[in-house]
Tab-separated table of C-alpha atoms in Angstrom:
chain	number	residue	atom	x	y	z
A	1	GLY	CA	-50.326	180.782	-96.616
A	2	ILE	CA	-51.666	178.044	-94.396
A	3	GLN	CA	-50.758	178.094	-90.700
A	4	VAL	CA	-50.037	174.821	-88.907
A	5	GLU	CA	-49.844	174.965	-85.131
A	6	GLN	CA	-49.029	172.092	-82.816
A	7	SER	CA	-49.642	171.687	-79.112
A	8	PRO	CA	-48.243	171.303	-76.620
A	9	PRO	CA	-44.790	172.573	-77.657
A	10	ASP	CA	-43.129	170.432	-75.004
A	11	LEU	CA	-44.282	167.319	-73.187
A	12	ILE	CA	-42.410	165.364	-70.512
A	13	LEU	CA	-43.853	162.022	-69.463
A	14	GLN	CA	-42.943	158.988	-67.440
A	15	GLU	CA	-42.356	155.775	-69.330
A	16	GLY	CA	-45.627	153.876	-69.724
A	17	ALA	CA	-47.820	156.984	-69.862
A	18	ASN	CA	-50.173	157.844	-72.716
A	19	SER	CA	-50.072	161.103	-74.664
A	20	THR	CA	-52.104	163.081	-77.182
A	21	LEU	CA	-50.482	165.534	-79.575
A	22	ARG	CA	-52.571	168.001	-81.514
A	23	CYS	CA	-52.140	169.643	-84.918
A	24	ASN	CA	-54.405	172.530	-85.980
A	25	PHE	CA	-54.390	173.918	-89.498
A	26	SER	CA	-55.945	177.085	-90.792
A	27	ASP	CA	-57.264	175.957	-94.189
A	28	SER	CA	-58.501	172.926	-96.124
A	29	VAL	CA	-55.886	170.274	-96.779
A	30	ASN	CA	-55.591	167.464	-99.248
A	31	ASN	CA	-53.104	165.430	-97.294
A	32	LEU	CA	-51.562	165.314	-93.846
A	33	GLN	CA	-48.543	163.418	-92.573
A	34	TRP	CA	-47.200	162.847	-89.075
A	35	PHE	CA	-43.433	162.519	-88.627
A	36	HIS	CA	-41.179	161.577	-85.750
A	37	GLN	CA	-37.800	163.292	-85.760
A	38	ASN	CA	-35.445	161.165	-83.723
A	39	PRO	CA	-32.475	162.516	-81.726
A	40	TRP	CA	-30.213	161.995	-84.779
A	41	GLY	CA	-32.407	164.316	-86.834
A	42	GLN	CA	-33.992	161.710	-89.087
A	43	LEU	CA	-37.605	162.294	-90.163
A	44	ILE	CA	-39.542	159.070	-89.822
A	45	ASN	CA	-42.939	158.936	-91.469
A	46	LEU	CA	-45.643	157.709	-89.097
A	47	PHE	CA	-48.931	158.199	-90.910
A	48	TYR	CA	-50.464	159.575	-94.096
A	49	ILE	CA	-53.852	160.611	-92.804
A	50	PRO	CA	-55.874	163.299	-94.645
A	51	SER	CA	-59.000	162.091	-92.845
A	52	GLY	CA	-60.249	159.310	-90.606
A	53	THR	CA	-58.363	157.151	-88.137
A	54	LYS	CA	-55.367	154.886	-88.520
A	55	GLN	CA	-53.504	152.705	-86.064
A	56	ASN	CA	-50.022	151.249	-86.102
A	57	GLY	CA	-49.073	149.393	-82.934
A	58	ARG	CA	-48.977	151.787	-79.986
A	59	LEU	CA	-49.558	154.785	-82.245
A	60	SER	CA	-52.789	155.970	-83.755
A	61	ALA	CA	-53.893	159.131	-85.507
A	62	THR	CA	-57.183	160.814	-86.239
A	63	THR	CA	-57.792	163.677	-88.644
A	64	VAL	CA	-61.063	165.609	-88.662
A	65	ALA	CA	-60.627	167.550	-91.881
A	66	THR	CA	-63.889	169.481	-91.562
A	67	GLU	CA	-62.748	170.866	-88.212
A	68	ARG	CA	-59.149	171.314	-89.328
A	69	TYR	CA	-57.260	169.304	-86.778
A	70	SER	CA	-55.417	166.047	-86.348
A	71	LEU	CA	-54.460	164.116	-83.225
A	72	LEU	CA	-51.615	161.689	-82.659
A	73	TYR	CA	-52.004	159.247	-79.780
A	74	ILE	CA	-49.072	157.426	-78.233
A	75	SER	CA	-49.910	154.723	-75.725
A	76	SER	CA	-47.581	153.030	-73.225
A	77	SER	CA	-44.736	155.442	-74.033
A	78	GLN	CA	-41.194	154.141	-74.303
A	79	THR	CA	-37.933	156.083	-74.093
A	80	THR	CA	-37.425	155.482	-77.817
A	81	ASP	CA	-40.544	157.573	-78.456
A	82	SER	CA	-38.601	160.672	-77.396
A	83	GLY	CA	-37.987	163.259	-80.070
A	84	VAL	CA	-39.915	165.899	-81.954
A	85	TYR	CA	-43.228	165.122	-83.622
A	86	PHE	CA	-44.236	167.143	-86.648
A	87	CYS	CA	-47.421	167.220	-88.620
A	88	ALA	CA	-47.232	168.488	-92.192
A	89	VAL	CA	-49.988	169.310	-94.663
A	90	VAL	CA	-50.532	169.693	-98.383
A	91	THR	CA	-53.134	172.298	-99.270
A	92	ASN	CA	-55.757	172.170	-101.978
A	93	PHE	CA	-54.500	175.055	-104.015
A	94	GLY	CA	-52.430	173.541	-106.793
A	95	ASN	CA	-49.066	173.114	-105.103
A	96	GLU	CA	-47.589	169.933	-103.748
A	97	LYS	CA	-45.250	171.195	-101.052
A	98	LEU	CA	-45.534	170.151	-97.441
A	99	THR	CA	-46.067	172.860	-94.862
A	100	PHE	CA	-44.748	171.694	-91.511
A	101	GLY	CA	-46.141	172.478	-88.104
A	102	THR	CA	-44.244	173.952	-85.206
A	103	GLY	CA	-43.569	170.558	-83.616
A	104	THR	CA	-44.048	168.939	-80.207
A	105	ARG	CA	-40.915	167.903	-78.318
A	106	LEU	CA	-41.688	164.725	-76.389
A	107	THR	CA	-39.351	163.518	-73.649
A	108	ILE	CA	-40.002	160.135	-72.039
A	109	ILE	CA	-38.325	159.640	-68.683
A	110	PRO	CA	-37.432	156.072	-67.591
B	1	GLU	CA	-38.630	149.145	-97.929
B	2	PRO	CA	-37.155	151.538	-100.537
B	3	GLU	CA	-35.212	154.490	-99.146
B	4	VAL	CA	-34.125	157.955	-100.169
B	5	THR	CA	-30.358	158.135	-99.673
B	6	GLN	CA	-28.495	161.354	-98.896
B	7	THR	CA	-24.764	161.978	-98.856
B	8	PRO	CA	-22.809	163.155	-97.013
B	9	SER	CA	-24.515	162.865	-93.629
B	10	HIS	CA	-22.418	165.749	-92.282
B	11	GLN	CA	-20.533	168.477	-94.101
B	12	VAL	CA	-18.487	171.343	-92.734
B	13	THR	CA	-17.562	174.107	-95.136
B	14	GLN	CA	-16.016	177.547	-94.989
B	15	MET	CA	-18.139	180.587	-95.662
B	16	GLY	CA	-18.074	181.503	-99.335
B	17	GLN	CA	-17.375	177.969	-100.536
B	18	GLU	CA	-19.643	176.027	-102.865
B	19	VAL	CA	-21.282	172.858	-101.597
B	20	ILE	CA	-23.201	170.130	-103.370
B	21	LEU	CA	-25.594	167.964	-101.422
B	22	ARG	CA	-26.499	164.680	-103.044
B	23	CYS	CA	-29.630	162.589	-102.975
B	24	VAL	CA	-30.657	159.323	-104.591
B	25	PRO	CA	-34.482	159.235	-104.667
B	26	ILE	CA	-36.494	156.044	-104.835
B	27	SER	CA	-36.061	154.658	-108.322
B	28	ASN	CA	-39.646	154.858	-109.633
B	29	HIS	CA	-40.399	158.236	-108.071
B	30	LEU	CA	-41.018	161.210	-110.331
B	31	TYR	CA	-41.267	164.180	-107.951
B	32	PHE	CA	-38.310	165.436	-105.970
B	33	TYR	CA	-37.961	168.002	-103.197
B	34	TRP	CA	-35.492	169.730	-100.944
B	35	TYR	CA	-36.385	170.961	-97.478
B	36	ARG	CA	-34.236	172.471	-94.764
B	37	GLN	CA	-34.388	172.747	-91.004
B	38	ILE	CA	-32.395	175.315	-89.090
B	39	LEU	CA	-31.463	173.958	-85.656
B	40	GLY	CA	-34.419	174.042	-83.283
B	41	GLN	CA	-36.868	175.262	-85.909
B	42	LYS	CA	-39.472	173.661	-88.112
B	43	VAL	CA	-38.828	172.095	-91.488
B	44	GLU	CA	-39.188	174.505	-94.433
B	45	PHE	CA	-39.807	173.838	-98.102
B	46	LEU	CA	-37.079	174.923	-100.526
B	47	VAL	CA	-37.882	173.586	-103.980
B	48	SER	CA	-39.804	170.948	-105.932
B	49	PHE	CA	-38.610	169.391	-109.181
B	50	TYR	CA	-40.467	167.414	-111.803
B	51	ASN	CA	-39.776	166.491	-115.416
B	52	ASN	CA	-36.301	168.025	-115.237
B	53	GLU	CA	-37.412	171.430	-114.151
B	54	ILE	CA	-38.303	173.353	-111.028
B	55	SER	CA	-42.058	173.277	-110.422
B	56	GLU	CA	-42.101	175.479	-107.336
B	57	LYS	CA	-39.592	177.246	-105.124
B	58	SER	CA	-39.790	179.197	-101.892
B	59	GLU	CA	-38.455	182.649	-101.055
B	60	ILE	CA	-35.478	180.969	-99.395
B	61	PHE	CA	-34.410	179.418	-102.710
B	62	ASP	CA	-32.612	182.446	-104.139
B	63	ASP	CA	-29.952	182.691	-106.852
B	64	GLN	CA	-27.364	181.072	-104.593
B	65	PHE	CA	-29.259	177.782	-104.806
B	66	SER	CA	-29.671	175.448	-107.744
B	67	VAL	CA	-30.904	171.911	-108.270
B	68	GLU	CA	-30.048	169.355	-110.879
B	69	ARG	CA	-30.810	165.803	-111.843
B	70	PRO	CA	-27.572	165.083	-113.711
B	71	ASP	CA	-28.389	161.457	-114.476
B	72	GLY	CA	-31.246	159.048	-113.970
B	73	SER	CA	-30.621	158.491	-110.295
B	74	ASN	CA	-29.067	161.503	-108.527
B	75	PHE	CA	-30.735	164.733	-107.449
B	76	THR	CA	-28.428	167.470	-106.206
B	77	LEU	CA	-28.727	170.760	-104.353
B	78	LYS	CA	-25.918	173.246	-104.926
B	79	ILE	CA	-25.267	176.274	-102.771
B	80	ARG	CA	-22.942	178.508	-104.730
B	81	SER	CA	-21.421	180.681	-102.006
B	82	THR	CA	-22.358	179.518	-98.544
B	83	LYS	CA	-23.277	181.897	-95.749
B	84	LEU	CA	-23.325	181.273	-92.004
B	85	GLU	CA	-27.123	181.265	-92.086
B	86	ASP	CA	-27.130	178.344	-94.524
B	87	SER	CA	-26.126	176.095	-91.631
B	88	ALA	CA	-29.010	173.656	-91.318
B	89	MET	CA	-30.150	170.105	-91.868
B	90	TYR	CA	-31.107	169.603	-95.503
B	91	PHE	CA	-33.623	166.920	-96.372
B	92	CYS	CA	-34.317	165.410	-99.760
B	93	ALA	CA	-37.725	163.840	-100.400
B	94	SER	CA	-39.396	162.071	-103.281
B	95	SER	CA	-42.830	160.823	-104.233
B	96	GLU	CA	-44.179	158.581	-106.968
B	97	PHE	CA	-47.342	160.612	-107.406
B	98	LEU	CA	-48.470	164.040	-106.389
B	99	PRO	CA	-50.235	163.767	-103.037
B	100	LEU	CA	-52.891	166.070	-104.456
B	101	THR	CA	-53.923	163.383	-106.908
B	102	ILE	CA	-53.785	160.484	-104.482
B	103	PRO	CA	-54.828	161.770	-101.059
B	104	ASP	CA	-53.773	158.726	-99.061
B	105	TYR	CA	-50.197	158.979	-100.268
B	106	GLY	CA	-47.211	160.994	-99.198
B	107	TYR	CA	-43.528	161.684	-99.372
B	108	THR	CA	-40.487	159.660	-98.391
B	109	PHE	CA	-37.717	161.662	-96.760
B	110	GLY	CA	-34.008	160.941	-96.671
B	111	SER	CA	-31.983	160.971	-93.463
B	112	GLY	CA	-30.667	164.461	-94.113
B	113	THR	CA	-27.323	166.202	-94.541
B	114	ARG	CA	-26.228	168.386	-91.647
B	115	LEU	CA	-24.422	171.371	-93.180
B	116	THR	CA	-22.264	173.548	-90.950
B	117	VAL	CA	-20.832	176.750	-92.391
B	118	VAL	CA	-17.890	178.173	-90.442
């Protein structure tokens, strides 16, 4: 099956810093989502982004489907951005399940 | 914004007991899913459900698991005889369309049920 790897696995930043999280996938995908899992365990959808670039406030995401990666940018980090960020993909081969990546744990220090 | 609602938020059960996890998907959604996340690990697919039947299931979803949509609003996951390794966060998700058919569309996840088997 498809492999979805995220980097870095852990990231510790000072409040106000910018960060880039990467998601690499091993095969063609039909859809890609970025999630933020907060400290209470809730999965919050950030973006549906199978290709192109989207922005939502301090967050933006870019997916280059032909090169099989996606990037999540967080600018001017706040402590509430802490948590685990997952990307998840849907492949092209007739099934609709999401395959999640390994996650990046982001810790923002005041 | 419409939400997927899961109950209970936390459940503690003794090994060997049956548990039922409940989900209320978004009302006009047609596709329903269960995922689980063992503590510290990534989220894994369990099962998808459409038109009152299972459309796909993973290797994890063995005979101890079952799903049901008993009425027009609830979607349940039953674990018949819980094991210690079933301890995890269980997420329900739903979608109006298949993401394969509408690429710029995705799933809505519930807040999860944290199951602890003791």
